[in-house]
CSV table of N, CA and C in Angstrom, one decimal:
chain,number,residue,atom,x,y,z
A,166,UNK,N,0.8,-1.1,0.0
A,166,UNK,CA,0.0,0.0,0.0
A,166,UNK,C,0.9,1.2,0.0
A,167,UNK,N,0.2,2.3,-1.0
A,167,UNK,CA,1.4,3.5,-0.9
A,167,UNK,C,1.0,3.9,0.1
A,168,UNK,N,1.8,4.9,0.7
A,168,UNK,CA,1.7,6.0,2.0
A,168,UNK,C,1.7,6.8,1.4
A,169,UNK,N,0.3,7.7,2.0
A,169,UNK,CA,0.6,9.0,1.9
A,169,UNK,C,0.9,10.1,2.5
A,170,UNK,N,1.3,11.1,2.9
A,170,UNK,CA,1.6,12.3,3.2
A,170,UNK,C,1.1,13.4,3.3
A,171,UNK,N,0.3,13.6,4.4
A,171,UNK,CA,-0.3,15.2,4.4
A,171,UNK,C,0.9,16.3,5.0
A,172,UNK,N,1.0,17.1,3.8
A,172,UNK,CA,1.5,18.7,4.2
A,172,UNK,C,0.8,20.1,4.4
A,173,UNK,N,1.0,20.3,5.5
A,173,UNK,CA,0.2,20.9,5.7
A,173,UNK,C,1.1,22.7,5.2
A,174,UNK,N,0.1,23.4,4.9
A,174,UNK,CA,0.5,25.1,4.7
A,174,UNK,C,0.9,25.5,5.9
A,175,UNK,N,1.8,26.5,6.2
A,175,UNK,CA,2.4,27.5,6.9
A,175,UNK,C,2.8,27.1,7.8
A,176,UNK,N,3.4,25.5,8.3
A,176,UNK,CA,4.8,25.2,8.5
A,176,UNK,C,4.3,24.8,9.7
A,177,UNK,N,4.5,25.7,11.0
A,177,UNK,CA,4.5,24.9,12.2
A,177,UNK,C,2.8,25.0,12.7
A,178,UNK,N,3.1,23.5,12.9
A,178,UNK,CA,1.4,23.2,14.0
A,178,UNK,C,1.4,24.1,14.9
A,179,UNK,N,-0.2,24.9,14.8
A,179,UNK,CA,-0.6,25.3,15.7
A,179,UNK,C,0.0,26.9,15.8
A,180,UNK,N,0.7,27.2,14.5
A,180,UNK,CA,1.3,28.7,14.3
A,180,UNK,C,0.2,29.6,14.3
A,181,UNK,N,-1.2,29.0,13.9
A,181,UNK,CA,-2.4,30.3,14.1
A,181,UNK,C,-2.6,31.0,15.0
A,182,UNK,N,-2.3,30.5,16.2
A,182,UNK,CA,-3.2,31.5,17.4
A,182,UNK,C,-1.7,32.1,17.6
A,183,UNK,N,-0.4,32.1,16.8
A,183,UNK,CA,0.1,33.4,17.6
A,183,UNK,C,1.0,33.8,16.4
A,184,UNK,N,0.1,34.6,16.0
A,184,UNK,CA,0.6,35.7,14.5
A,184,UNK,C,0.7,37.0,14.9
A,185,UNK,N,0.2,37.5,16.3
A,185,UNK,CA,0.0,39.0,16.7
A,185,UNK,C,-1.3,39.1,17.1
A,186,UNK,N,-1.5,41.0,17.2
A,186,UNK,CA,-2.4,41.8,17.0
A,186,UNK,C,-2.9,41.8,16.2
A,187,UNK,N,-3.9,41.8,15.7
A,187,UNK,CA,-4.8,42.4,14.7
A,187,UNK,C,-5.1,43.9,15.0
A,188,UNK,N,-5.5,44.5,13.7
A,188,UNK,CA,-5.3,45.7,13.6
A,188,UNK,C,-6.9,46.3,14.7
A,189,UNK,N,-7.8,45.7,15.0
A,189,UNK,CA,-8.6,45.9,15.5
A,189,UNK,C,-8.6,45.9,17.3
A,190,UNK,N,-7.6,45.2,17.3
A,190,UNK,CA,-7.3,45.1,18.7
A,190,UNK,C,-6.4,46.4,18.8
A,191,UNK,N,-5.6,46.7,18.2
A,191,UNK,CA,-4.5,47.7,18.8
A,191,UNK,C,-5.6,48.9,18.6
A,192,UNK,N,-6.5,49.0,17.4
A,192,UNK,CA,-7.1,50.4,17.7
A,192,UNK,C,-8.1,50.5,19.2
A,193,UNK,N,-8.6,49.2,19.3
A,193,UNK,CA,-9.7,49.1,21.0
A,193,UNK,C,-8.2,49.6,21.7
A,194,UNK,N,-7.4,49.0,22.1
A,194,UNK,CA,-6.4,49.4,22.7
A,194,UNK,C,-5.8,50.6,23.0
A,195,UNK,N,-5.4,51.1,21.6
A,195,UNK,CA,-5.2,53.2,21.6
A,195,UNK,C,-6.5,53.7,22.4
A,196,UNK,N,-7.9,53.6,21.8
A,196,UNK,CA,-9.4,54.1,22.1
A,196,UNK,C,-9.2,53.9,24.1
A,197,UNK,N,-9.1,52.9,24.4
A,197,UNK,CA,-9.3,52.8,25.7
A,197,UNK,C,-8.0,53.5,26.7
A,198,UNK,N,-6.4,53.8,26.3
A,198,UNK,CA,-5.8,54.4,26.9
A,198,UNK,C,-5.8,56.4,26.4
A,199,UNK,N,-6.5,56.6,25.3
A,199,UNK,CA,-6.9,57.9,25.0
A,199,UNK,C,-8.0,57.8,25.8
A,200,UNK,N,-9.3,57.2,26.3
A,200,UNK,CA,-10.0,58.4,27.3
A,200,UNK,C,-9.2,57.8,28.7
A,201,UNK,N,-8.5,56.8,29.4
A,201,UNK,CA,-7.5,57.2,30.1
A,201,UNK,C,-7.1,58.6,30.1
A,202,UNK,N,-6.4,58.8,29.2
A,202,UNK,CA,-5.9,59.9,29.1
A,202,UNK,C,-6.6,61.1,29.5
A,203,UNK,N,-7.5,61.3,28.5
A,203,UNK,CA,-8.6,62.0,28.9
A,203,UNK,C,-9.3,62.5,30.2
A,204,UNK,N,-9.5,61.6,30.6
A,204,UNK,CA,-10.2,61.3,32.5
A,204,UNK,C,-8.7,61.7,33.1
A,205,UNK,N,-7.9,61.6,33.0
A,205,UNK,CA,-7.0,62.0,33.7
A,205,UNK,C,-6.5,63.5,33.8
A,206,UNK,N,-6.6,64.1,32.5
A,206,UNK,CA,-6.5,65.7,32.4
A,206,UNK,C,-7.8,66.3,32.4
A,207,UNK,N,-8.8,66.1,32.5
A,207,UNK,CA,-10.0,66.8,33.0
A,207,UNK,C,-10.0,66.6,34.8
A,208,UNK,N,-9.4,65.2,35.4
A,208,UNK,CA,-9.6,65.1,36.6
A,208,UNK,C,-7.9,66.2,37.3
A,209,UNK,N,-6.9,67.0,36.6
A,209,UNK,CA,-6.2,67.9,36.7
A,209,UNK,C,-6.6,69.2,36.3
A,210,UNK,N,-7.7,69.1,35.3
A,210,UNK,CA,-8.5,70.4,35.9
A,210,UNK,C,-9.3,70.9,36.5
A,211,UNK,N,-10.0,70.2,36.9
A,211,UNK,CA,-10.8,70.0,38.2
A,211,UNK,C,-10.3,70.0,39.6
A,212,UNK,N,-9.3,69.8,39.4
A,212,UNK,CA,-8.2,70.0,40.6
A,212,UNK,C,-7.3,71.1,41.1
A,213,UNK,N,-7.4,72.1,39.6
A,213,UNK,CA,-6.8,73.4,39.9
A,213,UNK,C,-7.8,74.3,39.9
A,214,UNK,N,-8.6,73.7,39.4
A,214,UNK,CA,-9.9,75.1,39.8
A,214,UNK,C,-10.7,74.5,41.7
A,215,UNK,N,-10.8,73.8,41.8
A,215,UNK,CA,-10.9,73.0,43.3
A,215,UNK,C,-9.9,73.8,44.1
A,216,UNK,N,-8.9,73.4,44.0
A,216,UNK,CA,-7.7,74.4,44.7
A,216,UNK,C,-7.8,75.9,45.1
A,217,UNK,N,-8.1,76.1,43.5
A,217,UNK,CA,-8.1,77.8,43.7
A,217,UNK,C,-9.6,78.6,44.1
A,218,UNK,N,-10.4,77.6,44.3
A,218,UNK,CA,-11.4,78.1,45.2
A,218,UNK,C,-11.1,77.8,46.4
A,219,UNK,N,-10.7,77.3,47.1
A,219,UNK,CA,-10.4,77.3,48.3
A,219,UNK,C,-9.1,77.8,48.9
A,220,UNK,N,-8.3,78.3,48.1
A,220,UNK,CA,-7.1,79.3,48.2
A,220,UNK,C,-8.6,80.7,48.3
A,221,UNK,N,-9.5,81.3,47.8
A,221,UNK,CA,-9.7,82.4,47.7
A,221,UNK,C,-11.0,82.1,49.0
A,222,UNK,N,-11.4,80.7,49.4
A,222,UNK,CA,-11.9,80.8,50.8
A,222,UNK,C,-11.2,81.0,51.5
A,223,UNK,N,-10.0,80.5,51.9
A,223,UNK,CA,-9.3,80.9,53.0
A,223,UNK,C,-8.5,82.2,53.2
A,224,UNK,N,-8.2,83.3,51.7
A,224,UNK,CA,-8.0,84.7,51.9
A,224,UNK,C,-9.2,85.2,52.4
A,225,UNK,N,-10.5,84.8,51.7
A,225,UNK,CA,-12.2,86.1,52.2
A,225,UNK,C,-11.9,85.6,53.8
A,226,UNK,N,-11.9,84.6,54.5
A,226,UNK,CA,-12.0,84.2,55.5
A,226,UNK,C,-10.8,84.7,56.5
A,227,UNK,N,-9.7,84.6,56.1
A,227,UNK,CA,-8.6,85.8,56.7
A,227,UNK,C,-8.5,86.9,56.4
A,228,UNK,N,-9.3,87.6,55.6
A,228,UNK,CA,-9.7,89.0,55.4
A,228,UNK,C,-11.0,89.4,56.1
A,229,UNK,N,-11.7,88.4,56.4
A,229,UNK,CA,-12.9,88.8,57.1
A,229,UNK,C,-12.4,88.9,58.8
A,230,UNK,N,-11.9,88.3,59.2
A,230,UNK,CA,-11.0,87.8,60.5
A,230,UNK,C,-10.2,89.5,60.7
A,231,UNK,N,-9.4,89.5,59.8
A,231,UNK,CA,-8.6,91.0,60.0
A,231,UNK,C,-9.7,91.9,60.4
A,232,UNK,N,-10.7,92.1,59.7
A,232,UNK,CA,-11.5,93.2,60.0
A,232,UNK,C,-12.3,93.2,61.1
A,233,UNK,N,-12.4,92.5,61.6
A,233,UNK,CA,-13.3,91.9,62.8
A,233,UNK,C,-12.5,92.1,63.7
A,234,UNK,N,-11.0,91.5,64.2
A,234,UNK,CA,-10.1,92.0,65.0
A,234,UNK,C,-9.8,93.7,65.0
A,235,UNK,N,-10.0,94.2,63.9
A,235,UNK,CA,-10.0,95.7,63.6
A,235,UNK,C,-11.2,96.3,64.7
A,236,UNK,N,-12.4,95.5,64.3
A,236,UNK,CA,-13.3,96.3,65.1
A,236,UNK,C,-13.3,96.1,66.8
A,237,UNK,N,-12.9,94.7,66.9
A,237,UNK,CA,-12.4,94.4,68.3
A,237,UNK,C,-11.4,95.7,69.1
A,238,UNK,N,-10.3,95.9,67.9
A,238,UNK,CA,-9.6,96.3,69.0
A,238,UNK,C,-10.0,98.0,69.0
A,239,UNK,N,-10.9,98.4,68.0
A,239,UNK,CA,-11.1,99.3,68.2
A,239,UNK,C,-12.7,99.8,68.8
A,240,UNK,N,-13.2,99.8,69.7
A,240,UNK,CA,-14.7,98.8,70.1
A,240,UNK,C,-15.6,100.4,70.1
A,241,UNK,N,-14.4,101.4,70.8
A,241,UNK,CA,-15.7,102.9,70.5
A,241,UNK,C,-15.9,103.6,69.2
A,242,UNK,N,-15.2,103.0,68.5
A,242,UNK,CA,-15.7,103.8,66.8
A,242,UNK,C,-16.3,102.2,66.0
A,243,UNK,N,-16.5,101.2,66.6
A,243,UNK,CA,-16.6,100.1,65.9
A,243,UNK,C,-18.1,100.1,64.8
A,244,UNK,N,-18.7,101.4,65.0
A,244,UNK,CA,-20.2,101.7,64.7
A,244,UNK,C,-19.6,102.1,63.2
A,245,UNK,N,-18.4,102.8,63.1
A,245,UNK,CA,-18.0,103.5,61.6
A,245,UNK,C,-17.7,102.5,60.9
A,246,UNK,N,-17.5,101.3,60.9
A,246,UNK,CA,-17.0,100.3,59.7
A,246,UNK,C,-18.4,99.8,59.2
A,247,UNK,N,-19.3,100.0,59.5
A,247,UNK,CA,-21.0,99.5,59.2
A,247,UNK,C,-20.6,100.5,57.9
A,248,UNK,N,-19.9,101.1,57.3
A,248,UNK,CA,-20.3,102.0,56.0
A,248,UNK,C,-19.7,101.1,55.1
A,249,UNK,N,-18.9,99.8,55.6
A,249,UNK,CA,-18.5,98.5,54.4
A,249,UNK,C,-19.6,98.1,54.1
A,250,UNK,N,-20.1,98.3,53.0
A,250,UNK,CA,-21.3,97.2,52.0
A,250,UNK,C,-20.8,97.7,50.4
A,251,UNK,N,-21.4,96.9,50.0
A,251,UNK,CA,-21.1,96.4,48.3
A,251,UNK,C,-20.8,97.8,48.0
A,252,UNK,N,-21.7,98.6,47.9
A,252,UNK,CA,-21.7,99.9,47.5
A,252,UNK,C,-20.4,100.8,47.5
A,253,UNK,N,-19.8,100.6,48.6
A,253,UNK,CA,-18.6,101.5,49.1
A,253,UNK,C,-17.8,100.7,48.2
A,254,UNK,N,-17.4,99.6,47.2
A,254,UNK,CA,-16.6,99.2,46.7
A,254,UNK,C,-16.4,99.3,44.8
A,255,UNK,N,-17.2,100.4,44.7
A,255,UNK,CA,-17.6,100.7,43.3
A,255,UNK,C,-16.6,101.5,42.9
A,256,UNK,N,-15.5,102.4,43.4
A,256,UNK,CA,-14.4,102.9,42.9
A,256,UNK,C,-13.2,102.0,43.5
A,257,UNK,N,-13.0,101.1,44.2
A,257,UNK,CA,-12.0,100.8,44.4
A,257,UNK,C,-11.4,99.1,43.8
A,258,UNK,N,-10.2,99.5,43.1
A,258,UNK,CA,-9.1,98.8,42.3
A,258,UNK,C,-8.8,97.9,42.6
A,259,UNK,N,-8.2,97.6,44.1
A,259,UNK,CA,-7.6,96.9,44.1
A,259,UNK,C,-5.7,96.7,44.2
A,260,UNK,N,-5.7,98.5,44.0
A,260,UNK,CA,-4.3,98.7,43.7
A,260,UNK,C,-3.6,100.0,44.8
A,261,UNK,N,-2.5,100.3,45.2
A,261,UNK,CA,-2.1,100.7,46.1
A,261,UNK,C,-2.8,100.5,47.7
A,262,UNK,N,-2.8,99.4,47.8
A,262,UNK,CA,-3.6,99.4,49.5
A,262,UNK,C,-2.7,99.3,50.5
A,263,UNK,N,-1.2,100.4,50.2
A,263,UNK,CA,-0.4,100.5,51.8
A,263,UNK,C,-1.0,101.4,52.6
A,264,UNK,N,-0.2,101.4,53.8
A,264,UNK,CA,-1.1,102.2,54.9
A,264,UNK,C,-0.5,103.7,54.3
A,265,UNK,N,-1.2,104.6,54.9
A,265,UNK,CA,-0.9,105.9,54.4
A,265,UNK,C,0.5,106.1,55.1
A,266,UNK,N,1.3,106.9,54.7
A,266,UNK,CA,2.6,107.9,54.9
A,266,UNK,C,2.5,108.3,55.9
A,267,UNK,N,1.7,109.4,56.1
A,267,UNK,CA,1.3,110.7,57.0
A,267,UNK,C,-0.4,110.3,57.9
A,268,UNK,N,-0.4,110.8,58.8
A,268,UNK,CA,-1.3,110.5,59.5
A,268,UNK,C,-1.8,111.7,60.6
A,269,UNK,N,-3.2,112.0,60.7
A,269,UNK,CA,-2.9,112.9,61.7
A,269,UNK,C,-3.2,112.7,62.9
A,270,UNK,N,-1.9,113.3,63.3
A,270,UNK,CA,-1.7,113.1,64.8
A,270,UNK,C,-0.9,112.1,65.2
A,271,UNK,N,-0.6,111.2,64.1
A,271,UNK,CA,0.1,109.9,64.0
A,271,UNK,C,-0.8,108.6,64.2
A,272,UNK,N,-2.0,108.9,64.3
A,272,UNK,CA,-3.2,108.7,64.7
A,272,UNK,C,-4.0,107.3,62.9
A,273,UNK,N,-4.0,106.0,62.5
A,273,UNK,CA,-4.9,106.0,61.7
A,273,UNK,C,-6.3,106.1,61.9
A,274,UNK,N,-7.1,106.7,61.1
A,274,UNK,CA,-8.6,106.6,60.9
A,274,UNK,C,-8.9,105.2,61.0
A,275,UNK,N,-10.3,105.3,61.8
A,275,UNK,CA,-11.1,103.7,61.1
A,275,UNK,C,-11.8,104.1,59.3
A,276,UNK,N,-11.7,105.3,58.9
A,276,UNK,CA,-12.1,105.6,57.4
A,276,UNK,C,-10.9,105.0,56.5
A,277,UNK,N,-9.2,105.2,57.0
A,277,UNK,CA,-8.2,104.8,56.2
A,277,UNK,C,-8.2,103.7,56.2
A,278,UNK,N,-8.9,102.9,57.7
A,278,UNK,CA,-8.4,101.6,57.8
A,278,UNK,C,-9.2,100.4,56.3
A,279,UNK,N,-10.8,101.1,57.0
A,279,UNK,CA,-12.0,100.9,56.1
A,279,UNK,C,-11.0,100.5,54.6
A,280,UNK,N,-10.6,101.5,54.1
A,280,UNK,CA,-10.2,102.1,52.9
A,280,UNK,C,-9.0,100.9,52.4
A,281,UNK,N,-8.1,100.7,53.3
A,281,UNK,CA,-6.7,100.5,53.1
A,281,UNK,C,-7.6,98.5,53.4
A,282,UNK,N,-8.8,98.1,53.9
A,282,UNK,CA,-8.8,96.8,53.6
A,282,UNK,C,-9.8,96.3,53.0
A,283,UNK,N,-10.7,97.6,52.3
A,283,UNK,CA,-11.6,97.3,51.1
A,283,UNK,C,-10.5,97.0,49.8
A,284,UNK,N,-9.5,97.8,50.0
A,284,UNK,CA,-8.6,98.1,48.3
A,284,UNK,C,-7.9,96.0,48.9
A,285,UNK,N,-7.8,95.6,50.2
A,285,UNK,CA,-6.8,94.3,50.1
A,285,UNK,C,-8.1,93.3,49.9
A,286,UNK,N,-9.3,93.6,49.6
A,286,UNK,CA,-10.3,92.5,49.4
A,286,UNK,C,-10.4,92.1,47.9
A,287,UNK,N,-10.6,93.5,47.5
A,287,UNK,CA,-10.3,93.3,46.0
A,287,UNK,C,-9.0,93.0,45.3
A,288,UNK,N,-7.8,93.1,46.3
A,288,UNK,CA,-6.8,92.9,45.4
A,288,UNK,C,-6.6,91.1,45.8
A,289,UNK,N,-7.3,90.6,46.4
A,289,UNK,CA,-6.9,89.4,47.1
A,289,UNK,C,-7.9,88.6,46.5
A,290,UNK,N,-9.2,89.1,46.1
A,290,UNK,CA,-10.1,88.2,45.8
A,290,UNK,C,-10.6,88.4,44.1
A,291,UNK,N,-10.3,89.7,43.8
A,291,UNK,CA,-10.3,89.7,42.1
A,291,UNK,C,-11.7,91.1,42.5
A,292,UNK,N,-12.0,91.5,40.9
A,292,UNK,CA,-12.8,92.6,40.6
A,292,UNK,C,-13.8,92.7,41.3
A,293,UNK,N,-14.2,91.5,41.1
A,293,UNK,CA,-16.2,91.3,41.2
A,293,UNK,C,-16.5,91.5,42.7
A,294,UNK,N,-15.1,91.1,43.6
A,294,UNK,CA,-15.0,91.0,45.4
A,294,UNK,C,-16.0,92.2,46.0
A,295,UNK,N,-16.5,92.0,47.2
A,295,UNK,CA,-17.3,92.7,47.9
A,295,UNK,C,-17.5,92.3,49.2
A,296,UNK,N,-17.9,93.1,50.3
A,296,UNK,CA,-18.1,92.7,51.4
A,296,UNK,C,-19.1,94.1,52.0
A,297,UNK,N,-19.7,93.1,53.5
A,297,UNK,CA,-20.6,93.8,53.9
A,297,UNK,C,-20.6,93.9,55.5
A,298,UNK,N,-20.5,94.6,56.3
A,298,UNK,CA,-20.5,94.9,57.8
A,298,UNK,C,-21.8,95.0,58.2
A,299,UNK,N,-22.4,94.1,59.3
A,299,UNK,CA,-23.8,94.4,59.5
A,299,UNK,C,-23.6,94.4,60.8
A,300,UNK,N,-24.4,95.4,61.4
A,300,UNK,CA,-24.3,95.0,63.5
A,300,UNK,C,-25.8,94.3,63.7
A,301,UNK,N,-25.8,93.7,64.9
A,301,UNK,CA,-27.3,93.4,65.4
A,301,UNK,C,-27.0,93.3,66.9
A,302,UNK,N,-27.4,94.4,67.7
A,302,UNK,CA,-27.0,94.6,68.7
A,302,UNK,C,-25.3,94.6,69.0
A,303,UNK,N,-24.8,93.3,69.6
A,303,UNK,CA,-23.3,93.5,70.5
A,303,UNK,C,-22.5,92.9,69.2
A,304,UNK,N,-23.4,92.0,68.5
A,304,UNK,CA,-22.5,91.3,66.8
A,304,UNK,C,-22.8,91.7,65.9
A,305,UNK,N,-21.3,91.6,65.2
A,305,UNK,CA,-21.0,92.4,64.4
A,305,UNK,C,-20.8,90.8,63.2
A,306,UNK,N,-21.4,90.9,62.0
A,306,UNK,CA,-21.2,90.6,61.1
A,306,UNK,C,-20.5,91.0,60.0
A,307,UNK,N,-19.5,90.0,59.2
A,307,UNK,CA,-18.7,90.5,57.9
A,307,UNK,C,-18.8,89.2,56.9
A,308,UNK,N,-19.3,90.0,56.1
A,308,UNK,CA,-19.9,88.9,54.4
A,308,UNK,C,-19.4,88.8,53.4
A,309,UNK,N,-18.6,88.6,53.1
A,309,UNK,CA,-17.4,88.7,51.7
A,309,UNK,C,-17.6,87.8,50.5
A,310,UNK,N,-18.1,88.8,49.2
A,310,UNK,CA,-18.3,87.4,48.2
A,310,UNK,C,-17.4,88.3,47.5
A,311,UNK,N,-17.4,87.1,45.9
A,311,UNK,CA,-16.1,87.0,45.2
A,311,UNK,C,-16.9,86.1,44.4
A,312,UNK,N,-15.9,86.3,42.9
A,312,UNK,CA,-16.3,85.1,42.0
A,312,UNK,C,-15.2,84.0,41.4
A,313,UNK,N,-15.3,83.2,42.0
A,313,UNK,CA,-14.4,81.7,41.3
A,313,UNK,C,-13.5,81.8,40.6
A,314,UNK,N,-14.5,82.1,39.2
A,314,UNK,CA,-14.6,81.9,37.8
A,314,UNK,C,-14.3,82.8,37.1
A,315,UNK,N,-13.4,82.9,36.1
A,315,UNK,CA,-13.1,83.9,34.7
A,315,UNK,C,-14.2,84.9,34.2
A,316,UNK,N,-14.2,86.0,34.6
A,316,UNK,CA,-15.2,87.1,33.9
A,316,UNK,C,-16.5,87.0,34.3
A,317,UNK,N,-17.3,86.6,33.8
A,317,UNK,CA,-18.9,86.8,34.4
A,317,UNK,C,-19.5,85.6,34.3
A,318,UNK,N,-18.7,84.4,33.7
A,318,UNK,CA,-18.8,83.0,34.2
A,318,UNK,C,-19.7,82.5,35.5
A,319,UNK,N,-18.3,83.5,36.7
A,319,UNK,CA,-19.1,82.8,37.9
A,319,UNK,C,-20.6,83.5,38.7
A,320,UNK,N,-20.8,84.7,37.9
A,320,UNK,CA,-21.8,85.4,38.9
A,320,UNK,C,-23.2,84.5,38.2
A,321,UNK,N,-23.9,84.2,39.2
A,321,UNK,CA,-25.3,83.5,38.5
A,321,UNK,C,-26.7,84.7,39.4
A,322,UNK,N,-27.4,85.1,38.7
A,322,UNK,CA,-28.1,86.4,38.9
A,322,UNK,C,-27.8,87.7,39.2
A,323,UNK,N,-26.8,88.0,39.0
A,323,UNK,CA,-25.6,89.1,39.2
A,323,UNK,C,-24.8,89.1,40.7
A,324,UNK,N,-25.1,87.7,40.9
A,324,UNK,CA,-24.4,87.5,42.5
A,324,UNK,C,-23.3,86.9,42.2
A,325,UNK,N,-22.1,86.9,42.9
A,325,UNK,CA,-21.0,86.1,43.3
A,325,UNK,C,-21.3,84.6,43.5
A,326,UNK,N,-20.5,83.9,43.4
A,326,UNK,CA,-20.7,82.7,43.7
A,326,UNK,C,-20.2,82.2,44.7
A,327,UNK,N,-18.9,82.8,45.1
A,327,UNK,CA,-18.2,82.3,46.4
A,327,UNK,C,-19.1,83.3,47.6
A,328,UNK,N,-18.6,82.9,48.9
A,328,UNK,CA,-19.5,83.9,50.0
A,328,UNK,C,-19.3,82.7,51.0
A,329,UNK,N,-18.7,83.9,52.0
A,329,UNK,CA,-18.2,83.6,53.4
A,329,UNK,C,-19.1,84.5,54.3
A,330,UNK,N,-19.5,84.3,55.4
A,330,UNK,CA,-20.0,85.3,56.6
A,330,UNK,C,-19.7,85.1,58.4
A,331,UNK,N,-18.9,85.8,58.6
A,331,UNK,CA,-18.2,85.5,60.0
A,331,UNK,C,-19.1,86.5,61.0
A,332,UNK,N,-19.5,86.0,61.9
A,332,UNK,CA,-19.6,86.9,63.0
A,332,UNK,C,-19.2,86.7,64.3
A,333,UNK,N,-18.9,87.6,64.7
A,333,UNK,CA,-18.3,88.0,66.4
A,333,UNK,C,-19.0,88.8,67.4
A,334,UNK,N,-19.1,88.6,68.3
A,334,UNK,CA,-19.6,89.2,69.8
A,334,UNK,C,-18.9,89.6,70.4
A,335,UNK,N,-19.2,91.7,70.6
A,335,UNK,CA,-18.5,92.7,71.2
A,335,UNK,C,-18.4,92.7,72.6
């Protein structure tokens, strides 16, 4: 009886299951480490805007603190800082807020003081910054808003978005 001989194509048994990638697998592959990527740099922007609101809570909130120890330690004019509200901050910049040179009597005002830490609210918390002095009886309240966000982004009804309110008992 003759013998016969099967040859088989492409050499070694069982060479199919390992030829590679297919081109379909490497693109799932790119697809799934691109939104990796993705989720990764949106969760680093969200991280510096996270940050930097809470960098500008903890200035309103040590700016609110200054002014309050201001009225502490000055307790018989502490009625004059009641003229801080939104309003009083319509001319002011944000820009030169050292204490004055000259003084009289050598004496500062609670008007200069007013002055010299409305101009450090806005230079610390950006344009839109404001604050408000309210008494009710022996406490004295201070309300500081500010906006987050780039340009008119963060105000939603023409209000700030950020807002802090400290009060103290004289």
């Amino acid at each position: 009886m003759p013998m016969t001989v099967k040859v088989r194509r492409g050499g070694i048994p069982g060479a199919r299951g390992q030829r590679g990638f297919s081109m379909i697998e490497v693109l799932i592959a790119v697809l799934v480490i691109g939104l990796g990527l993705l989720g990764l740099a949106m969760l680093q922007t969200l991280n510096v805007r996270y940050a930097q609101s809470a960098n500008y809570r903890t200035r309103a909130t040590n700016l609110a603190y200054d002014l309050l120890d201001q009225i502490r330690a000055n307790r018989a004019l502490a009625q004059q800082f009641q003229g801080i509200d939104k309003a009083s901050f319509a001319a002011e910049t944000g820009k030169l807020c050292s204490r004055p040179v000259t003084t009289q009597n050598g004496v500062i005002t609670t008007a200069q003081s007013a002055a010299r830490w409305r101009c450090q609210v806005r230079a610390a918390l950006g344009p839109a910054a404001y604050a408000a002095v309210t008494r009710n009886g022996n406490a004295y309240s201070v309300e500081v808003g500010w906006s987050d966000l780039q340009g008119e982004a963060g105000k939603q009804d023409g209000y700030s978005n950020g807002k802090i309110n400290v009060t103290t008992e004289l």
